[in-house]
PDB file of C-alpha atoms and ligand atoms in Angstrom:
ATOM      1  CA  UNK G 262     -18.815 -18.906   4.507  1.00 42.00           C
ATOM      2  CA  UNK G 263     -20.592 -18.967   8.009  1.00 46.00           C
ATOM      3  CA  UNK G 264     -17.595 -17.254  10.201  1.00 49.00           C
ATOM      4  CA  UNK G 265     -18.089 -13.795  10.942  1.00 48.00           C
ATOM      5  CA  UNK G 266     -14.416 -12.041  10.406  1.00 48.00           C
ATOM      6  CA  UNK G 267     -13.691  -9.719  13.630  1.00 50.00           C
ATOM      7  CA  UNK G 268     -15.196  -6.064  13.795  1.00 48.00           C
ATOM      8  CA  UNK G 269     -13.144  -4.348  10.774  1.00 47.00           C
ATOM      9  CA  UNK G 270     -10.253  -1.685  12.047  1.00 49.00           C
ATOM     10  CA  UNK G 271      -9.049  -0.480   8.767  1.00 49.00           C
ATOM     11  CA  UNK G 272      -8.778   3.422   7.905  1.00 53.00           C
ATOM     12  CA  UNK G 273     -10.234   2.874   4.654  1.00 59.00           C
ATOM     13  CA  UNK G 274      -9.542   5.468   2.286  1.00 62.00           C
ATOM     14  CA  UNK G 275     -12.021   6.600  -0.618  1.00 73.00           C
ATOM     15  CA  UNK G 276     -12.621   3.436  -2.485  1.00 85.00           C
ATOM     16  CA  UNK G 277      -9.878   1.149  -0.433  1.00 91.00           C
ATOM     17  CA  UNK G 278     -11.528  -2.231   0.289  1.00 96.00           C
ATOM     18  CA  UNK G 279     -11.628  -2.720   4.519  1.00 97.00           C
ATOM     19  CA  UNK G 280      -9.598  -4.984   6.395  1.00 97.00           C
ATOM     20  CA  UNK G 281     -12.261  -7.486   6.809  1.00 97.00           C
ATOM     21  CA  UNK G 282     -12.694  -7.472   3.096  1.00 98.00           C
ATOM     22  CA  UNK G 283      -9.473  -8.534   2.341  1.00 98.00           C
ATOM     23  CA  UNK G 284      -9.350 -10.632   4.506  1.00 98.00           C
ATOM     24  CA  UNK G 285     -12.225 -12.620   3.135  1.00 98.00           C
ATOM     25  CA  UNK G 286      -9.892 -12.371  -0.128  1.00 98.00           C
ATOM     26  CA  UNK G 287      -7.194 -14.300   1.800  1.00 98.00           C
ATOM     27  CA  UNK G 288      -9.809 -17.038   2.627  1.00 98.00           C
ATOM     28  CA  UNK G 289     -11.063 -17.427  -1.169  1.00 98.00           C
ATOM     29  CA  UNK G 290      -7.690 -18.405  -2.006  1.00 98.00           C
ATOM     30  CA  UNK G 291      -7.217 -20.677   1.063  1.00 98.00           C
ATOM     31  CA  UNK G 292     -10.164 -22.488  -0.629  1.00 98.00           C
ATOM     32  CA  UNK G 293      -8.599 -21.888  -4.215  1.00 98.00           C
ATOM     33  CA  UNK G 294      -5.583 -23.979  -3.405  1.00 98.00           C
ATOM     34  CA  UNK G 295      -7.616 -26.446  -1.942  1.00 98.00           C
ATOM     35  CA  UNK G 296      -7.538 -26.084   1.777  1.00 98.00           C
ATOM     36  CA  UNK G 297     -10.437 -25.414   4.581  1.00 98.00           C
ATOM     37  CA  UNK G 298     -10.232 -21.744   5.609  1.00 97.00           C
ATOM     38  CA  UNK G 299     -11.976 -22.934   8.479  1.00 98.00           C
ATOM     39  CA  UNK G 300      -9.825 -25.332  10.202  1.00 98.00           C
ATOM     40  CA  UNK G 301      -8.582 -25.026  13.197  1.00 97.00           C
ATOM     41  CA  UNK G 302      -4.509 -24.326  11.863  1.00 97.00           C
ATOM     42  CA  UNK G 303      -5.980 -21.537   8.997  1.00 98.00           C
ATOM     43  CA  UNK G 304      -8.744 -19.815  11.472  1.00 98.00           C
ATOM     44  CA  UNK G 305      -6.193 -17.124  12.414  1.00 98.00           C
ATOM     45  CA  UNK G 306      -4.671 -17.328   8.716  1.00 98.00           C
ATOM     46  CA  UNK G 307      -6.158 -14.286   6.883  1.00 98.00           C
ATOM     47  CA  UNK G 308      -6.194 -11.684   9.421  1.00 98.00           C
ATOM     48  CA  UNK G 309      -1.777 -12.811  10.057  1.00 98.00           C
ATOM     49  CA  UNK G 310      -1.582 -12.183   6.099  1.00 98.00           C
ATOM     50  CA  UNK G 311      -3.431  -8.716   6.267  1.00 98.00           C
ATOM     51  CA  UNK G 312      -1.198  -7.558   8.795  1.00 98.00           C
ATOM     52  CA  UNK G 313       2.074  -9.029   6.927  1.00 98.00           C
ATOM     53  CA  UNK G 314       1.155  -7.467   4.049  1.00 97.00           C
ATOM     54  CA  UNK G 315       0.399  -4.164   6.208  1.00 96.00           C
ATOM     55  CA  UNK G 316       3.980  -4.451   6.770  1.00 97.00           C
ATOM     56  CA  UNK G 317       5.383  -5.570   3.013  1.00 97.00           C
ATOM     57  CA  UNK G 318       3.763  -2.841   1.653  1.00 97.00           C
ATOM     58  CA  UNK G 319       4.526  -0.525   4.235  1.00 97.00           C
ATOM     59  CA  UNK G 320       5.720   1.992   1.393  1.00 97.00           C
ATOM     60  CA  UNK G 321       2.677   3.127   0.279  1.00 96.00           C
ATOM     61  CA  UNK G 322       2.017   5.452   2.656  1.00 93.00           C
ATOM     62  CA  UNK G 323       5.638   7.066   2.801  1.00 93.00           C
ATOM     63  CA  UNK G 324       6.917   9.879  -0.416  1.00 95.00           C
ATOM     64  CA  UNK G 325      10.629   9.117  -0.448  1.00 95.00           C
ATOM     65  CA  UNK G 326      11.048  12.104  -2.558  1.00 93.00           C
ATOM     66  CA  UNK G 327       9.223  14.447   0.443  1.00 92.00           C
ATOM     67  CA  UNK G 328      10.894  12.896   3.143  1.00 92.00           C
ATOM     68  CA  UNK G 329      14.821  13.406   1.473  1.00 93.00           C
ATOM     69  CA  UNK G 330      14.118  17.186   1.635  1.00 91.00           C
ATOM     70  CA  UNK G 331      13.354  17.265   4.710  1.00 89.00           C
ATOM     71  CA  UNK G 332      16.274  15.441   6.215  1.00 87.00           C
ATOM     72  CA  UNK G 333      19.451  16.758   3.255  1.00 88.00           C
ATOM     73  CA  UNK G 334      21.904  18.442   4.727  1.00 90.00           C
ATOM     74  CA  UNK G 335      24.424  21.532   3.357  1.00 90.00           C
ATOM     75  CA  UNK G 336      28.170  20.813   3.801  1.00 89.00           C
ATOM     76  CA  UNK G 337      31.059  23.097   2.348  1.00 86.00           C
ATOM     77  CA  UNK G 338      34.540  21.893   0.959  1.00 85.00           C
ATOM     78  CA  UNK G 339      33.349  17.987   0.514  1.00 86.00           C
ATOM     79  CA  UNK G 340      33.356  16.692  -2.901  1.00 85.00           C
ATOM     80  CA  UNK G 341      34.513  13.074  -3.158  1.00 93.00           C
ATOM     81  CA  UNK G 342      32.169  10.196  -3.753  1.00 95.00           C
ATOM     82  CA  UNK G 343      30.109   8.848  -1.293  1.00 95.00           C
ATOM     83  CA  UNK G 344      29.386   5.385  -1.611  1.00 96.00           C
ATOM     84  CA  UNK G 345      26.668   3.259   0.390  1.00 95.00           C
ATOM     85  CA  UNK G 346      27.100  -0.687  -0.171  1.00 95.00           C
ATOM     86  CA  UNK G 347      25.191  -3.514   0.795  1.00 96.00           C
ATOM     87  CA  UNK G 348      22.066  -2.013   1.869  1.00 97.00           C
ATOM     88  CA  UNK G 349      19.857  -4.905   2.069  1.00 97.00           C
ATOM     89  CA  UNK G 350      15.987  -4.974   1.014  1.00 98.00           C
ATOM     90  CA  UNK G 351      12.575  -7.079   0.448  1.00 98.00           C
ATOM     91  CA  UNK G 352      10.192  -6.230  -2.375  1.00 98.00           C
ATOM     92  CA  UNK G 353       7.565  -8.127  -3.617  1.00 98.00           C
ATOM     93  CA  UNK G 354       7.456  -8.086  -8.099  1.00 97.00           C
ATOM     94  CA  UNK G 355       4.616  -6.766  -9.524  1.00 98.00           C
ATOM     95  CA  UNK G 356       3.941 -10.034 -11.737  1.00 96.00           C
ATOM     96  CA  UNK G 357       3.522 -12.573  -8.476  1.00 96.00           C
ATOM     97  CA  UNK G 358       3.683 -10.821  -5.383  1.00 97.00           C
ATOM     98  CA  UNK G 359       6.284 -13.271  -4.973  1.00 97.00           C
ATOM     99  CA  UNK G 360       9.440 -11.711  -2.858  1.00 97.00           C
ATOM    100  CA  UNK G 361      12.662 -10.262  -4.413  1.00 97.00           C
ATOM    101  CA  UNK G 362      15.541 -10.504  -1.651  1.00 97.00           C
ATOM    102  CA  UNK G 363      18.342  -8.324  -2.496  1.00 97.00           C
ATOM    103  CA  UNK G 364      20.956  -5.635  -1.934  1.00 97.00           C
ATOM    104  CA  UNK G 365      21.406  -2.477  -2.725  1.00 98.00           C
ATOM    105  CA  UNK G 366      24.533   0.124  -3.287  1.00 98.00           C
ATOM    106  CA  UNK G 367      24.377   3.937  -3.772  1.00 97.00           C
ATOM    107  CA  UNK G 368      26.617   6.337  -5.123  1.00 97.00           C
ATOM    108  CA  UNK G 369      26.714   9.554  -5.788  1.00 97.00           C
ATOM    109  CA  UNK G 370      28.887  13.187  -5.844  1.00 96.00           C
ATOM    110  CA  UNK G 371      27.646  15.445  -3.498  1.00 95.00           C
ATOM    111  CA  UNK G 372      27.267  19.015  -4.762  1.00 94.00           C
ATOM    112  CA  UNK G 373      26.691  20.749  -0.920  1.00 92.00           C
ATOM    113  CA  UNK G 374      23.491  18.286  -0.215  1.00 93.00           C
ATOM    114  CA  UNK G 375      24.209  15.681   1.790  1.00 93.00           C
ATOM    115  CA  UNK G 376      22.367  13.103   3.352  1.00 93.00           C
ATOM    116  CA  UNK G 377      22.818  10.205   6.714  1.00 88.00           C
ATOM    117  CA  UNK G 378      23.532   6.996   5.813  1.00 86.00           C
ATOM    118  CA  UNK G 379      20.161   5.701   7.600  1.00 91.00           C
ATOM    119  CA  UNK G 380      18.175   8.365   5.264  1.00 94.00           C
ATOM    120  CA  UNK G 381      19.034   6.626   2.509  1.00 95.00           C
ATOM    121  CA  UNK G 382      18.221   2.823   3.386  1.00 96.00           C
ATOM    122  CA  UNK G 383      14.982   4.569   3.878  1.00 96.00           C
ATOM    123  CA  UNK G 384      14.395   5.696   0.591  1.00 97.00           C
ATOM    124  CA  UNK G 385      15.348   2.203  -0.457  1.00 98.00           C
ATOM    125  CA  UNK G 386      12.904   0.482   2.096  1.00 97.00           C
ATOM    126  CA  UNK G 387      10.278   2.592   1.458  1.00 98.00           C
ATOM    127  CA  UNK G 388      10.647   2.055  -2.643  1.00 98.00           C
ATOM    128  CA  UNK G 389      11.011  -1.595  -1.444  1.00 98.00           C
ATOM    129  CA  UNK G 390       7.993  -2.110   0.281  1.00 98.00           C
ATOM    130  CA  UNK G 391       5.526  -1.957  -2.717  1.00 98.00           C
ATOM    131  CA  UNK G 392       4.965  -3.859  -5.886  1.00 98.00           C
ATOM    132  CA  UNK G 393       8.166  -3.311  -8.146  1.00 98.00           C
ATOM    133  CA  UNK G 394       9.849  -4.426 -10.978  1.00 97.00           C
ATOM    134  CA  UNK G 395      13.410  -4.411 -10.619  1.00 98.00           C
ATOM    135  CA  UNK G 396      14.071  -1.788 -13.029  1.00 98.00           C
ATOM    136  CA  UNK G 397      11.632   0.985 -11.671  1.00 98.00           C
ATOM    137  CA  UNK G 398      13.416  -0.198  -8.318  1.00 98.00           C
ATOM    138  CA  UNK G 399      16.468   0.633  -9.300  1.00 98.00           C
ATOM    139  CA  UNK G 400      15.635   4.507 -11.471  1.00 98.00           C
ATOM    140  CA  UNK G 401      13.424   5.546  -8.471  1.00 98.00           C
ATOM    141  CA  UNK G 402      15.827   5.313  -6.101  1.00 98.00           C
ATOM    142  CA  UNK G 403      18.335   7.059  -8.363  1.00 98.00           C
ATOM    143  CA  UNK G 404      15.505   9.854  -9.563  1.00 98.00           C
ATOM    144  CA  UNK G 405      14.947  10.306  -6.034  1.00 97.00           C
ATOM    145  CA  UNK G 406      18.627  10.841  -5.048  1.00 97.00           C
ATOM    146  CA  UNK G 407      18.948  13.519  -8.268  1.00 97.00           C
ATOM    147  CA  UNK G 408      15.961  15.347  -7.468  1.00 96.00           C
ATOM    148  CA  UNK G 409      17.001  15.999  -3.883  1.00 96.00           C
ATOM    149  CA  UNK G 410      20.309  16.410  -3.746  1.00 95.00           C
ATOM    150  CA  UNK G 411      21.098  17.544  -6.918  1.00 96.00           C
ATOM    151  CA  UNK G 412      24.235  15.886  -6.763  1.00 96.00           C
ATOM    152  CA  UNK G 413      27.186  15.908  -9.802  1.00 96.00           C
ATOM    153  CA  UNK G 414      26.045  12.592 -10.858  1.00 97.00           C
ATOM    154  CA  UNK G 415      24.416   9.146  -9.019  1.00 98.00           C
ATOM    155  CA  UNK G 416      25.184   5.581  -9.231  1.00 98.00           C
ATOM    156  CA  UNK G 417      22.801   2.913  -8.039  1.00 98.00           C
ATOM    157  CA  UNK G 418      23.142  -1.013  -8.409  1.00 98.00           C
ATOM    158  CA  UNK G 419      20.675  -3.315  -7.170  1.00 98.00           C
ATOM    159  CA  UNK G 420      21.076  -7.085  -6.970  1.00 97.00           C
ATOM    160  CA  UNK G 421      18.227  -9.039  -6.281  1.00 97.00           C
ATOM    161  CA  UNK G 422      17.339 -12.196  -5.983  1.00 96.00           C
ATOM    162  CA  UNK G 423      13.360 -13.229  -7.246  1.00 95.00           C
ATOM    163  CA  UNK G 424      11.223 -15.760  -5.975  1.00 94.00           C
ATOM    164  CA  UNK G 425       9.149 -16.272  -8.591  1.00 92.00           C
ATOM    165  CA  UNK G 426      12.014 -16.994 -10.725  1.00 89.00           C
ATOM    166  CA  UNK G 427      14.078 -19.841  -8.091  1.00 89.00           C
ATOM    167  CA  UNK G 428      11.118 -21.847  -6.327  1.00 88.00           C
ATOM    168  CA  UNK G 429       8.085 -21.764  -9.428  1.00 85.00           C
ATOM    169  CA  UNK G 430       8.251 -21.810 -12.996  1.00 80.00           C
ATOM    170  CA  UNK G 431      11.977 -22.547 -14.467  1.00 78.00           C
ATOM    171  CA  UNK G 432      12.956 -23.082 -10.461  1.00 79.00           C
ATOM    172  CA  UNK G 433      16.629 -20.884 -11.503  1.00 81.00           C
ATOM    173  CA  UNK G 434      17.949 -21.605  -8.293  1.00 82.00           C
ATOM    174  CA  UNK G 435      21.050 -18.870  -7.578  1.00 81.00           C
ATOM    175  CA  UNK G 436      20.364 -16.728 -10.204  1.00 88.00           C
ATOM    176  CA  UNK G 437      20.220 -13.045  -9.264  1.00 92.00           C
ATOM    177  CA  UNK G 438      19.560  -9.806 -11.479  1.00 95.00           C
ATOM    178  CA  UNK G 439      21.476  -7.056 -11.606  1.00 96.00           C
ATOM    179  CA  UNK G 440      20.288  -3.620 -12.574  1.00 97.00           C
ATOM    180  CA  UNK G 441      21.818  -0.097 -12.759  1.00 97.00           C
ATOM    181  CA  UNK G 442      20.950   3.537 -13.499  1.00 98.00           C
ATOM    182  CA  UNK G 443      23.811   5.783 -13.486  1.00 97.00           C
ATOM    183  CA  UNK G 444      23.056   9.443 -13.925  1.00 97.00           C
ATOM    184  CA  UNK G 445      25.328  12.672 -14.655  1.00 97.00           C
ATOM    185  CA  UNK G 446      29.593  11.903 -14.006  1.00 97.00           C
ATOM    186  CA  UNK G 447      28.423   8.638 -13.560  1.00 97.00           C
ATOM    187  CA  UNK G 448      27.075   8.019 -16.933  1.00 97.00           C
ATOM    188  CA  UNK G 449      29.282  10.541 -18.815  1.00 97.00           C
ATOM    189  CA  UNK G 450      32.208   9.926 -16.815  1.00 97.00           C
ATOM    190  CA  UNK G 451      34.147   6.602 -17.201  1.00 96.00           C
ATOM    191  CA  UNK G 452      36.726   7.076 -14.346  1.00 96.00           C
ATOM    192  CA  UNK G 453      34.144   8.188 -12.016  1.00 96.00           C
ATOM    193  CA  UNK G 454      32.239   5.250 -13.115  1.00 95.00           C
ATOM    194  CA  UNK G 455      35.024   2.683 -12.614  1.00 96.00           C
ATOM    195  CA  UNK G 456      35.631   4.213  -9.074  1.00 95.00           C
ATOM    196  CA  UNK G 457      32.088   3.931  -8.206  1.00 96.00           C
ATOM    197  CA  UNK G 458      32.376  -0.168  -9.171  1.00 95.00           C
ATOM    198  CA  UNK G 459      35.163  -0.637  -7.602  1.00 95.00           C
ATOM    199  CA  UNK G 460      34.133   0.525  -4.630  1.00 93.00           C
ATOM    200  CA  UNK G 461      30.839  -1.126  -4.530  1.00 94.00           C
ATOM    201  CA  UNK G 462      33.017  -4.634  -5.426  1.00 89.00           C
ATOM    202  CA  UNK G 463      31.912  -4.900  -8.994  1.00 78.00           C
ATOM    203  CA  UNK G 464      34.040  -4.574 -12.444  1.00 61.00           C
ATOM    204  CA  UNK G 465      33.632  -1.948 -14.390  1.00 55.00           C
ATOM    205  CA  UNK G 466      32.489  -4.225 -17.754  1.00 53.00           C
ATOM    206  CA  UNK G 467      29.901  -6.471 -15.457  1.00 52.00           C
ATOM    207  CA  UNK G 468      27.437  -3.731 -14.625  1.00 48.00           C
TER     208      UNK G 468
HETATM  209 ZN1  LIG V 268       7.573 -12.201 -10.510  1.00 97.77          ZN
END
């Protein structure tokens, strides 16, 4: 390898390998699939795929958990459900780095902590935006809610849709997974639960 990658800007943290390290990583498998790393299309290739993955994996550097107590809120004489559907997300599976598209929707029973809608979709994004498996997905953004907010019970569904699953291997085009971890009323509670589904658009024996 005879090109010189640019003067390295990474912060790199005890034992983190520099920018100009990984991007040499991104040129090795350039070469691994068979291509020329140094043709003219690639040249620009590896640093474009450090910085995307700056931004995929964003969520390192953010602790949902911190961030939630900062931003709850008290409120008095409000005790209904509060449901958040449809929040969309990217992740990337631990297995393939390959991305999982999906959506996510959030319930919960507020016991005097509350918290803005755009709070939430950042607990979610920030969850998102490092290697998961579905499942973790789904309990850490429900663990997160409890901790915080200490509500009467949390509901979260996630549907998502993997990559490695519809374009390599069995190629499952349309096939989506759907996980949930319901905690407190909305585990021991089956009314509360059925609300909480019907509200997010889903029957009560499908999740
Ligand atoms: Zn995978």
């Amino acid at each position: 390898m005879t090109r010189r990658p640019r003067a390295s800007t990474a912060k790199t943290k005890e034992g983190k390998p520099t920018r100009s390290e990984a991007e040499a990583a991104v040129r090795t498998l350039l070469e691994w699939i068979g291509d020329d790393p140094n043709r003219e299309g690639l040249l620009g290739t590896p640093g474009r795929v450090v910085r995307a993955y700056e931004d995929w994996f964003s969520g390192y550097k953010d602790d949902p958990l911190e961030f939630l107590r900062r931003t709850f809120r008290e409120v008095k004489g409000y005790d209904e459900m509060i449901v958040l559907r449809d929040i969309s997300f990217e992740s990337h599976c631990e297995h393939h780095m390959a991305p999982i598209i999906g959506r996510v929707h959030i319930g919960y029973l507020p016991d005097r902590k509350v918290v803005g809608i755009s709070k939430l979709a950042r607990v979610v994004e920030t969850f998102a935006r490092r290697l998961q498996v579905q499942e973790s997905l789904t309990a850490q953004i429900a663990n997160c809610i409890q901790n915080v907010l200490k509500p009467r019970g949390v509901g979260v569904v996630v549907e998502g849709v993997h990559q490695c699953m519809t374009t390599r291997g069995v190629r499952k085009h349309g096939v989506s997974m759907i996980t949930s971890q319901l905690l407190g009323h909305f585990r021991s509670d089956p009314r509360t639960r059925a609300e909480f589904l019907s509200m997010i658009g889903r029957a009560a024996d499908r999740a």
